[in-house]
Coordinates of N, CA and C in Angstrom, one line a residue:
M589 N 41.9 35.7 5.1 CA 41.3 36.1 3.8 C 40.8 34.9 3.1
T590 N 41.6 33.9 3.0 CA 41.3 32.7 2.3 C 40.1 32.1 2.9
G591 N 40.0 32.0 4.2 CA 38.8 31.4 4.9 C 37.6 32.2 4.5
I592 N 37.6 33.6 4.5 CA 36.5 34.5 4.2 C 36.0 34.2 2.8
F593 N 37.1 34.0 1.8 CA 36.6 33.7 0.5 C 35.9 32.4 0.4
L594 N 36.4 31.4 1.0 CA 35.8 30.1 1.1 C 34.4 30.2 1.7
Q595 N 34.1 30.9 2.7 CA 32.7 31.0 3.2 C 32.0 31.7 2.1
V596 N 32.2 32.7 1.5 CA 31.6 33.4 0.6 C 31.2 32.6 -0.6
N597 N 32.1 31.7 -1.2 CA 31.8 30.8 -2.0 C 30.8 29.8 -1.7
Q598 N 30.8 29.4 -0.5 CA 29.9 28.4 0.0 C 28.5 28.9 0.1
V599 N 28.5 30.2 0.5 CA 27.1 31.0 0.6 C 26.4 31.1 -0.8
V600 N 27.4 31.5 -1.7 CA 27.0 31.6 -3.3 C 26.6 30.3 -3.8
D601 N 27.2 29.2 -3.5 CA 26.9 27.9 -3.9 C 25.4 27.4 -3.4
T602 N 25.3 27.7 -2.1 CA 24.1 27.4 -1.5 C 23.0 28.1 -2.1
A603 N 23.1 29.3 -2.3 CA 22.2 30.3 -3.0 C 21.8 29.7 -4.4
Q604 N 22.7 29.5 -5.1 CA 22.6 28.8 -6.5 C 21.7 27.6 -6.3
N605 N 22.2 26.6 -5.5 CA 21.5 25.4 -5.5 C 20.0 25.7 -5.0
A606 N 19.7 26.6 -4.2 CA 18.3 26.8 -3.7 C 17.5 27.3 -4.8
A607 N 18.2 28.3 -5.5 CA 17.5 28.9 -6.6 C 17.1 27.8 -7.7
Q608 N 18.1 26.9 -8.0 CA 17.8 25.9 -9.0 C 16.7 24.9 -8.7
A609 N 16.7 24.7 -7.3 CA 15.6 23.8 -6.6 C 14.3 24.5 -6.8
A610 N 14.3 25.9 -6.5 CA 13.0 26.7 -6.5 C 12.5 26.7 -8.0
E611 N 13.5 26.8 -8.9 CA 13.0 26.8 -10.3 C 12.6 25.5 -10.8
G612 N 13.2 24.4 -10.2 CA 12.6 23.0 -10.6 C 11.3 22.9 -10.1
E613 N 10.9 23.5 -8.9 CA 9.6 23.4 -8.3 C 8.6 24.2 -9.2
L614 N 9.0 25.4 -9.5 CA 8.1 26.1 -10.4 C 7.8 25.7 -11.7
T615 N 8.7 24.9 -12.2 CA 8.4 24.2 -13.5 C 7.9 22.9 -13.5
L616 N 7.4 22.5 -12.3 CA 6.7 21.3 -12.1 C 5.1 21.5 -12.6
S617 N 4.9 20.7 -13.8 CA 3.5 21.0 -14.4 C 2.5 20.2 -13.6
F618 N 1.3 20.6 -14.0 CA 0.2 20.0 -13.3 C 0.0 18.5 -13.7
F619 N 0.4 18.1 -15.0 CA 0.5 16.7 -15.4 C 1.5 15.9 -14.5
D620 N 2.7 16.6 -14.3 CA 3.8 15.9 -13.6 C 3.3 15.6 -12.3
L621 N 2.7 16.8 -11.7 CA 2.2 16.6 -10.2 C 1.2 15.5 -10.1
A622 N 0.2 15.5 -11.2 CA -0.7 14.3 -11.2 C -0.2 13.0 -11.3
M623 N 0.8 12.9 -12.0 CA 1.5 11.5 -12.2 C 2.1 11.0 -10.8
K624 N 2.4 12.1 -10.0 CA 3.0 11.6 -8.7 C 2.0 10.9 -7.9
G625 N 0.6 11.1 -8.3 CA -0.4 10.5 -7.5 C -0.4 8.9 -7.7
G626 N 0.1 8.4 -8.9 CA 0.1 7.1 -9.0 C -1.2 6.7 -9.8
I627 N -1.3 5.3 -9.7 CA -2.5 4.7 -10.4 C -3.8 5.1 -9.6
I628 N -3.8 5.5 -8.4 CA -5.0 5.9 -7.9 C -5.7 7.2 -8.6
M629 N -5.0 7.8 -9.3 CA -5.3 9.2 -9.9 C -6.3 8.7 -11.0
I630 N -6.2 7.6 -11.5 CA -7.0 7.3 -12.9 C -8.5 7.3 -12.3
P631 N -9.0 6.6 -11.4 CA -10.4 6.8 -11.1 C -10.9 8.2 -10.6
I632 N -10.0 8.9 -10.0 CA -10.3 10.3 -9.8 C -10.4 11.2 -10.9
V633 N -9.6 11.0 -11.8 CA -9.6 11.9 -13.1 C -11.0 11.4 -13.9
V634 N -11.2 10.0 -13.9 CA -12.4 9.6 -14.5 C -13.7 10.3 -13.9
L635 N -13.9 10.3 -12.7 CA -14.8 10.9 -11.9 C -15.1 12.3 -12.3
L636 N -13.8 13.0 -12.2 CA -13.8 14.5 -12.7 C -14.4 14.8 -14.0
I637 N -14.0 13.8 -15.2 CA -14.5 14.0 -16.3 C -16.0 13.7 -16.3
L638 N -16.4 12.7 -15.7 CA -17.8 12.3 -15.7 C -18.8 13.4 -15.1
S639 N -18.1 14.0 -13.9 CA -18.8 15.1 -13.2 C -19.1 16.2 -14.1
I640 N -18.1 16.7 -14.8 CA -18.1 17.9 -15.7 C -19.1 17.6 -16.7
Y641 N -19.1 16.4 -17.3 CA -20.0 16.1 -18.4 C -21.4 16.1 -18.0
I642 N -21.8 15.5 -16.8 CA -23.0 15.4 -16.3 C -23.6 16.8 -15.9
F643 N -22.8 17.6 -15.2 CA -23.1 19.0 -14.9 C -23.6 19.9 -16.2
F644 N -22.8 19.8 -17.3 CA -23.2 20.7 -18.3 C -24.2 20.1 -19.1
E645 N -24.3 18.8 -19.2 CA -25.4 18.2 -20.0 C -26.7 18.4 -19.2
R646 N -26.7 18.2 -18.0 CA -28.0 18.5 -17.1 C -28.3 19.9 -17.1
Y647 N -27.3 20.8 -16.9 CA -27.6 22.4 -16.7 C -28.3 22.7 -18.0
F648 N -27.8 22.4 -19.1 CA -28.6 22.8 -20.4 C -29.9 22.3 -20.7
A649 N -29.9 21.0 -20.2 CA -31.3 20.3 -20.3 C -32.3 21.0 -19.4
L650 N -32.0 21.3 -18.1 CA -32.8 22.0 -17.2 C -33.2 23.5 -17.8
K651 N -32.0 24.0 -18.4 CA -32.4 25.3 -18.8 C -33.5 25.3 -20.0
D652 N -33.3 24.2 -20.9 CA -34.4 24.1 -21.9 C -35.8 23.7 -21.2
A653 N -35.8 23.0 -20.1 CA -37.0 22.5 -19.6 C -37.6 23.8 -18.8
S654 N -36.8 24.7 -18.4 CA -37.5 25.9 -17.7 C -38.1 26.9 -18.6
K655 N -37.9 26.6 -19.8 CA -38.6 27.6 -20.9 C -40.0 27.4 -21.1
E656 N -41.0 28.4 -21.2 CA -42.1 28.1 -21.3 C -42.8 29.3 -22.0
D657 N -43.7 29.1 -22.9 CA -44.4 30.1 -23.5 C -45.4 30.7 -22.6
T658 N -45.2 32.0 -22.5 CA -46.2 32.7 -21.4 C -47.6 32.6 -21.8
T659 N -47.9 32.7 -23.1 CA -49.3 32.5 -23.6 C -49.9 31.2 -23.6
F660 N -49.3 30.2 -23.4 CA -49.7 28.8 -23.4 C -50.7 28.6 -22.7
M661 N -50.7 28.8 -21.3 CA -51.8 28.6 -20.4 C -53.0 29.3 -20.7
N662 N -52.9 30.5 -21.1 CA -54.0 31.5 -21.6 C -54.8 30.9 -22.7
R663 N -54.1 30.3 -23.7 CA -54.7 29.8 -24.9 C -55.5 28.4 -24.5
I664 N -54.8 27.7 -23.6 CA -55.4 26.5 -23.1 C -56.8 26.7 -22.2
K665 N -56.7 27.8 -21.5 CA -57.9 28.2 -20.8 C -59.0 28.7 -21.8
D666 N -58.6 29.5 -22.7 CA -59.6 30.0 -23.6 C -60.2 28.8 -24.6
Y667 N -59.5 27.8 -24.8 CA -59.9 26.7 -25.6 C -60.9 25.9 -24.8
I668 N -60.5 25.6 -23.5 CA -61.4 24.8 -22.6 C -62.7 25.6 -22.3
H669 N -62.7 26.9 -22.1 CA -63.9 27.6 -21.8 C -64.8 27.7 -23.0
D670 N -64.2 27.7 -24.1 CA -65.0 27.7 -25.4 C -65.4 26.3 -25.8
G671 N -65.0 25.2 -25.0 CA -65.4 23.9 -25.4 C -64.6 23.3 -26.4
K672 N -63.5 24.0 -27.0 CA -62.7 23.5 -27.9 C -61.5 22.5 -27.4
I673 N -62.0 21.4 -27.0 CA -61.1 20.4 -26.4 C -60.0 19.8 -27.3
D674 N -60.4 19.7 -28.5 CA -59.5 19.1 -29.5 C -58.5 20.2 -30.0
A675 N -58.9 21.4 -30.0 CA -57.9 22.5 -30.2 C -56.9 22.7 -29.0
A676 N -57.4 22.4 -27.9 CA -56.3 22.4 -26.7 C -55.5 21.2 -26.8
H677 N -56.0 20.0 -27.1 CA -55.2 18.8 -27.2 C -54.1 19.0 -28.4
S678 N -54.6 19.6 -29.5 CA -53.6 19.7 -30.6 C -52.6 20.7 -30.2
L679 N -52.7 21.7 -29.5 CA -52.0 22.7 -29.0 C -50.8 22.1 -28.0
C680 N -51.3 21.2 -27.3 CA -50.3 20.6 -26.4 C -49.4 19.6 -27.1
Q681 N -49.9 19.0 -28.2 CA -49.2 18.2 -29.0 C -48.1 18.8 -29.8
S682 N -48.5 20.0 -30.2 CA -47.5 20.8 -31.0 C -46.5 21.6 -30.1
T683 N -46.7 21.6 -28.9 CA -45.7 22.3 -27.9 C -44.9 21.3 -27.2
N684 N -43.5 21.5 -27.4 CA -42.5 20.5 -26.8 C -42.0 20.9 -25.5
T685 N -43.1 20.9 -24.6 CA -42.5 21.3 -23.1 C -43.1 20.3 -22.1
I686 N -42.5 20.2 -21.0 CA -43.0 19.3 -20.0 C -44.5 19.7 -19.6
T687 N -44.9 20.9 -19.4 CA -46.1 21.5 -19.1 C -47.1 20.9 -20.2
A688 N -46.8 21.0 -21.5 CA -47.7 20.7 -22.5 C -47.9 19.1 -22.4
R689 N -46.9 18.4 -22.2 CA -47.1 16.9 -22.0 C -48.0 16.5 -20.9
M690 N -47.9 17.2 -19.8 CA -48.7 16.9 -18.6 C -50.2 17.3 -19.1
L691 N -50.3 18.5 -19.4 CA -51.7 18.9 -19.9 C -52.4 18.0 -20.9
E692 N -51.6 17.5 -21.8 CA -52.1 16.7 -22.9 C -52.6 15.6 -22.2
T693 N -52.1 15.0 -21.3 CA -52.7 13.8 -20.6 C -54.0 14.3 -19.9
G694 N -54.0 15.3 -19.2 CA -55.1 15.7 -18.6 C -56.3 15.9 -19.4
I695 N -55.9 16.8 -20.6 CA -57.1 17.1 -21.4 C -57.6 15.8 -22.1
S696 N -56.9 14.9 -22.3 CA -57.4 13.6 -23.1 C -58.2 12.8 -22.1
R697 N -58.2 13.1 -20.9 CA -59.1 12.5 -19.9 C -60.2 13.4 -19.4
I698 N -60.5 14.5 -20.0 CA -61.5 15.4 -19.7 C -63.0 14.6 -19.7
G699 N -63.8 14.7 -18.7 CA -65.0 13.8 -18.7 C -64.8 12.6 -17.6
R700 N -63.7 12.3 -17.3 CA -63.6 11.3 -16.2 C -63.5 12.1 -14.8
P701 N -63.7 11.3 -13.7 CA -63.5 11.8 -12.5 C -62.3 12.7 -12.3
L702 N -62.3 13.9 -11.4 CA -61.1 14.7 -11.5 C -60.0 14.0 -10.8
N703 N -60.2 13.2 -9.8 CA -59.3 12.5 -9.3 C -58.3 11.6 -10.3
D704 N -59.0 11.0 -11.2 CA -58.4 10.3 -12.2 C -57.6 11.1 -13.1
I705 N -58.0 12.3 -13.3 CA -57.4 13.3 -14.0 C -56.0 13.7 -13.5
N706 N -56.3 14.0 -12.1 CA -55.0 14.5 -11.4 C -53.9 13.3 -11.3
T707 N -54.4 12.2 -11.1 CA -53.5 11.0 -10.9 C -52.6 10.8 -12.2
A708 N -53.5 11.1 -13.3 CA -52.7 10.8 -14.7 C -51.7 11.8 -14.8
I709 N -52.0 13.2 -14.4 CA -51.0 14.2 -14.6 C -49.9 14.1 -13.8
E710 N -50.1 13.6 -12.4 CA -49.0 13.3 -11.5 C -48.1 12.3 -12.0
N711 N -48.7 11.2 -12.6 CA -47.9 10.1 -13.2 C -46.9 10.7 -14.3
I712 N -47.4 11.3 -15.1 CA -46.5 12.1 -16.1 C -45.5 13.0 -15.5
A713 N -45.8 13.8 -14.5 CA -45.0 14.6 -13.8 C -43.8 13.9 -13.3
N714 N -44.2 12.7 -12.6 CA -43.1 11.9 -12.1 C -42.2 11.3 -13.0
L715 N -42.6 11.0 -14.1 CA -41.7 10.4 -15.3 C -40.9 11.5 -15.8
E716 N -41.4 12.8 -15.8 CA -40.6 13.8 -16.2 C -39.6 14.2 -15.3
T717 N -39.9 14.1 -14.1 CA -38.9 14.6 -13.0 C -37.9 13.5 -13.0
A718 N -38.2 12.2 -13.0 CA -37.0 11.4 -13.2 C -36.1 11.6 -14.3
K719 N -36.7 12.0 -15.5 CA -35.8 12.3 -16.5 C -34.9 13.5 -16.2
L720 N -35.4 14.5 -15.5 CA -34.8 15.7 -15.3 C -33.6 15.4 -14.2
E721 N -33.7 14.3 -13.4 CA -32.8 14.0 -12.2 C -31.8 13.0 -12.8
K722 N -31.7 12.8 -14.0 CA -30.9 11.8 -14.6 C -29.4 12.2 -14.3
G723 N -28.5 11.5 -13.7 CA -27.3 11.9 -13.6 C -27.0 12.4 -12.2
L724 N -28.0 12.9 -11.5 CA -27.7 13.6 -10.3 C -27.3 12.5 -9.3
P725 N -27.7 11.3 -9.1 CA -27.3 10.2 -8.2 C -25.7 10.0 -8.4
T726 N -25.3 10.1 -9.7 CA -23.8 9.8 -9.9 C -23.2 11.0 -9.4
L727 N -23.7 12.2 -9.5 CA -22.9 13.4 -8.8 C -22.7 13.3 -7.4
A728 N -23.8 12.8 -6.8 CA -23.9 12.7 -5.4 C -22.9 11.6 -4.9
T729 N -22.8 10.6 -5.6 CA -21.8 9.4 -5.3 C -20.4 9.9 -5.6
T730 N -20.3 10.8 -6.7 CA -18.9 11.2 -6.7 C -18.5 12.3 -5.5
A731 N -19.3 13.1 -5.2 CA -19.0 14.0 -4.0 C -18.6 13.3 -2.8
G732 N -19.1 12.1 -2.6 CA -18.8 11.4 -1.5 C -17.6 10.4 -1.6
G733 N -17.7 9.9 -2.9 CA -16.6 8.8 -3.2 C -15.4 9.3 -3.6
A734 N -15.1 10.4 -4.2 CA -13.9 11.0 -4.7 C -12.9 11.2 -3.5
P735 N -13.4 11.9 -2.3 CA -12.3 12.1 -1.3 C -12.2 10.7 -0.8
M736 N -12.9 9.7 -0.5 CA -12.7 8.5 -0.1 C -11.5 7.7 -0.9
I737 N -11.6 7.9 -2.3 CA -10.7 7.3 -3.1 C -9.3 8.0 -3.0
G738 N -9.4 9.5 -2.6 CA -8.2 10.1 -2.4 C -7.6 9.7 -1.0
F739 N -8.3 9.4 0.1 CA -7.8 9.0 1.3 C -7.2 7.6 1.0
L740 N -7.9 6.8 0.2 CA -7.2 5.3 0.0 C -5.8 5.6 -0.6
G741 N -5.8 6.6 -1.5 CA -4.4 6.8 -2.0 C -3.3 7.3 -1.1
T742 N -3.9 8.1 0.0 CA -2.9 8.6 1.0 C -2.5 7.5 1.8
V743 N -3.4 6.5 2.2 CA -3.0 5.3 2.9 C -1.9 4.4 2.3
M744 N -2.3 4.2 0.8 CA -1.3 3.5 -0.1 C 0.0 4.1 -0.1
G745 N 0.1 5.6 -0.1 CA 1.3 6.2 -0.3 C 2.1 6.2 1.0
M746 N 1.5 6.2 2.2 CA 2.2 6.1 3.4 C 2.6 4.7 3.7
I747 N 1.9 3.7 3.3 CA 2.3 2.4 3.4 C 3.6 2.1 2.5
K748 N 3.6 2.7 1.3 CA 4.7 2.6 0.4 C 6.0 3.4 1.1
A749 N 5.8 4.6 1.7 CA 6.8 5.3 2.3 C 7.4 4.5 3.5
F750 N 6.6 4.0 4.3 CA 7.2 3.3 5.4 C 7.9 1.8 5.1
Y751 N 7.3 1.2 4.0 CA 7.9 0.1 3.4 C 9.5 0.5 2.8
D752 N 9.5 1.5 2.1 CA 10.8 1.9 1.7 C 11.6 2.3 2.8
M753 N 11.2 3.0 3.9 CA 11.8 3.2 5.0 C 12.4 2.0 5.7
A754 N 11.5 0.9 5.7 CA 12.0 -0.4 6.5 C 13.0 -1.1 5.6
N755 N 13.0 -1.0 4.4 CA 13.9 -1.7 3.6 C 15.3 -0.9 3.4
A756 N 15.3 0.3 3.8 CA 16.4 1.2 3.8 C 17.4 1.0 4.9
G757 N 16.9 0.5 5.9 CA 17.6 0.3 7.2 C 18.2 1.6 7.7
N758 N 19.5 1.6 7.8 CA 20.1 2.9 8.4 C 20.3 3.9 7.3
N759 N 20.1 3.6 6.1 CA 20.4 4.5 5.0 C 19.1 5.3 4.6
I760 N 18.5 5.9 5.6 CA 17.0 6.5 5.3 C 17.6 7.9 4.7
D761 N 17.0 8.2 3.6 CA 16.9 9.4 2.7 C 15.6 9.9 2.5
I762 N 15.5 11.2 2.5 CA 14.1 11.7 2.3 C 13.6 11.5 0.7
T763 N 14.7 11.5 -0.2 CA 14.4 11.3 -1.4 C 13.8 9.8 -1.6
L764 N 14.1 8.9 -0.7 CA 13.7 7.6 -0.8 C 12.1 7.5 -0.4
L765 N 11.7 8.5 0.4 CA 10.4 8.5 0.8 C 9.4 9.4 0.0
S766 N 10.0 10.1 -0.9 CA 9.3 11.1 -1.7 C 8.2 10.6 -2.6
N767 N 8.4 9.5 -3.1 CA 7.3 8.9 -4.1 C 6.1 8.5 -3.1
G768 N 6.4 7.8 -2.0 CA 5.2 7.6 -1.3 C 4.5 8.8 -0.8
I769 N 5.2 9.9 -0.3 CA 4.7 10.9 0.2 C 3.9 11.8 -0.8
Y770 N 4.5 11.9 -2.1 CA 3.7 12.4 -3.2 C 2.4 11.7 -3.4
T771 N 2.4 10.4 -3.5 CA 1.1 9.7 -3.7 C 0.3 10.1 -2.6
A772 N 0.6 10.1 -1.4 CA -0.2 10.4 -0.4 C -0.9 11.8 -0.3
M773 N -0.1 12.8 -0.6 CA -0.6 14.2 -0.6 C -1.4 14.5 -1.8
V774 N -0.8 14.1 -3.1 CA -1.5 14.4 -4.4 C -2.8 13.9 -4.4
T775 N -3.1 12.5 -4.0 CA -4.2 11.9 -4.2 C -5.2 12.5 -3.2
T776 N -4.9 12.9 -2.0 CA -5.8 13.5 -1.1 C -6.4 14.8 -1.7
V777 N -5.4 15.6 -2.1 CA -5.9 16.9 -2.7 C -6.8 16.8 -3.9
A778 N -6.4 15.8 -4.8 CA -7.2 15.5 -6.0 C -8.7 15.0 -5.6
G779 N -8.7 14.1 -4.7 CA -9.9 13.6 -4.2 C -10.9 14.7 -3.6
L780 N -10.2 15.6 -2.9 CA -11.0 16.6 -2.2 C -11.6 17.6 -3.4
I781 N -10.7 17.9 -4.1 CA -11.1 18.9 -5.4 C -12.2 18.3 -6.1
V782 N -12.1 17.1 -6.5 CA -13.3 16.5 -7.4 C -14.5 16.3 -6.5
G783 N -14.3 15.9 -5.2 CA -15.4 15.9 -4.4 C -16.1 17.1 -4.2
I784 N -15.4 18.3 -3.9 CA -15.9 19.5 -3.7 C -16.7 19.9 -5.0
L785 N -16.1 19.9 -6.2 CA -16.7 20.3 -7.4 C -18.1 19.5 -7.6
A786 N -18.1 18.3 -7.5 CA -19.2 17.4 -7.6 C -20.3 17.9 -6.7
Y787 N -19.9 18.3 -5.6 CA -20.9 18.5 -4.5 C -21.6 19.8 -4.8
F788 N -20.8 20.9 -5.2 CA -21.5 22.1 -5.7 C -22.3 22.0 -6.9
A789 N -21.8 21.1 -7.8 CA -22.5 20.8 -9.1 C -23.8 20.2 -8.7
Y790 N -23.8 19.3 -7.9 CA -25.2 18.5 -7.5 C -26.1 19.5 -6.9
N791 N -25.7 20.4 -6.0 CA -26.6 21.2 -5.4 C -27.2 22.3 -6.3
I792 N -26.5 22.8 -7.3 CA -26.9 23.6 -8.2 C -27.9 23.1 -9.1
L793 N -27.7 21.9 -9.6 CA -28.6 21.2 -10.5 C -29.9 20.7 -9.7
V794 N -29.8 20.3 -8.4 CA -30.9 20.0 -7.5 C -31.9 21.3 -7.4
A795 N -31.1 22.4 -7.2 CA -32.0 23.6 -7.1 C -32.7 24.0 -8.4
R796 N -32.1 23.8 -9.5 CA -32.8 24.0 -10.7 C -33.8 23.0 -11.1
V797 N -33.7 21.7 -10.6 CA -34.8 20.7 -10.6 C -35.9 21.0 -9.8
E798 N -35.7 21.6 -8.6 CA -36.8 21.9 -7.7 C -37.5 23.2 -8.3
K799 N -36.8 24.0 -8.9 CA -37.6 25.1 -9.5 C -38.5 24.8 -10.6
V800 N -37.9 23.8 -11.4 CA -38.9 23.2 -12.4 C -40.0 22.6 -12.0
I801 N -39.8 21.6 -10.9 CA -40.8 20.9 -10.3 C -42.0 21.9 -9.7
F802 N -41.5 22.9 -9.0 CA -42.4 23.9 -8.6 C -43.3 24.4 -9.5
R803 N -42.7 24.7 -10.6 CA -43.5 25.4 -11.7 C -44.6 24.4 -12.3
L804 N -44.2 23.1 -12.4 CA -45.1 22.1 -12.9 C -46.2 21.9 -11.8
E805 N -45.9 21.9 -10.5 CA -47.0 21.8 -9.6 C -48.1 22.9 -9.6
A806 N -47.3 24.2 -9.9 CA -48.3 25.3 -10.1 C -49.3 25.2 -11.4
R807 N -48.7 24.7 -12.5 CA -49.5 24.5 -13.7 C -50.5 23.5 -13.4
T808 N -50.2 22.5 -12.8 CA -51.2 21.3 -12.4 C -52.4 21.9 -11.7
T809 N -52.1 22.6 -10.5 CA -53.0 23.2 -9.8 C -53.9 24.3 -10.6
E810 N -53.3 24.9 -11.4 CA -53.9 25.9 -12.2 C -55.0 25.2 -13.2
F811 N -54.4 24.1 -13.8 CA -55.2 23.4 -14.7 C -56.4 22.6 -14.0
M812 N -56.2 22.2 -13.0 CA -57.4 21.4 -12.1 C -58.4 22.4 -11.7
D813 N -57.9 23.7 -11.3 CA -58.7 24.6 -11.1 C -59.8 25.2 -12.1
L814 N -59.0 25.0 -13.3 CA -59.9 25.4 -14.5 C -60.8 24.2 -14.8
L815 N -60.5 23.1 -14.5 CA -61.7 22.1 -14.7 C -62.7 22.2 -13.7
N816 N -62.5 22.6 -12.5 CA -63.5 22.8 -11.5 C -64.4 24.0 -11.7
E817 N -64.0 24.9 -12.6 CA -64.8 26.2 -12.8 C -66.1 25.9 -13.3
P818 N -66.4 25.2 -14.2 CA -67.8 24.8 -14.6 C -68.7 24.3 -13.6
A819 N -68.1 23.5 -12.8 CA -68.8 22.9 -11.4 C -69.3 24.0 -10.5
N820 N -68.5 25.1 -10.4 CA -68.7 26.0 -9.5 C -69.9 26.9 -9.9

């Protein structure tokens, strides 16, 4: 009977220890987990914050750039058909959109060869496109660079684990290797998460930029056709 009670007590102790260990794992906060990644987590966190800022800043900037007065082109057409070039130019100056800035350049050059007008409009469009794409190269770099930094942390963590193992000699303990393994695993996961988020953010913004560019090209074509009408 005594042996049975001893076995029962051992089972209870084992269960209690397992429960305490599980509780400790559940109470491990995200910050504590990130700290296990070591110093390599600093550039990964910086890239994460930078990517979030660029995404939201560009998202709302592109949202504003996508807005356009539906009556704007109709008013421009009416003014040009009626020969009111100054009124069309003034309308473009008072309208704060990319399309208005492009057409303002074209209207100010009416009377010159059409190729010159088209080239001037395209130059403005290229400048505006460059402004819209601001920050996108950084997102693309983060999408590829963050996982690489994470893998660097993985290598550093494994080197630390093997170094501790070599110094321990015959007294190898799993707790001795935990710091290196934590660094290896946490940095890998963090780098991949940041890289994936940056990748999706980049493609979302690129799609919105292309949508704006397509609309600008359509407005440019519409304006050049308008200038060609009297010649026809």
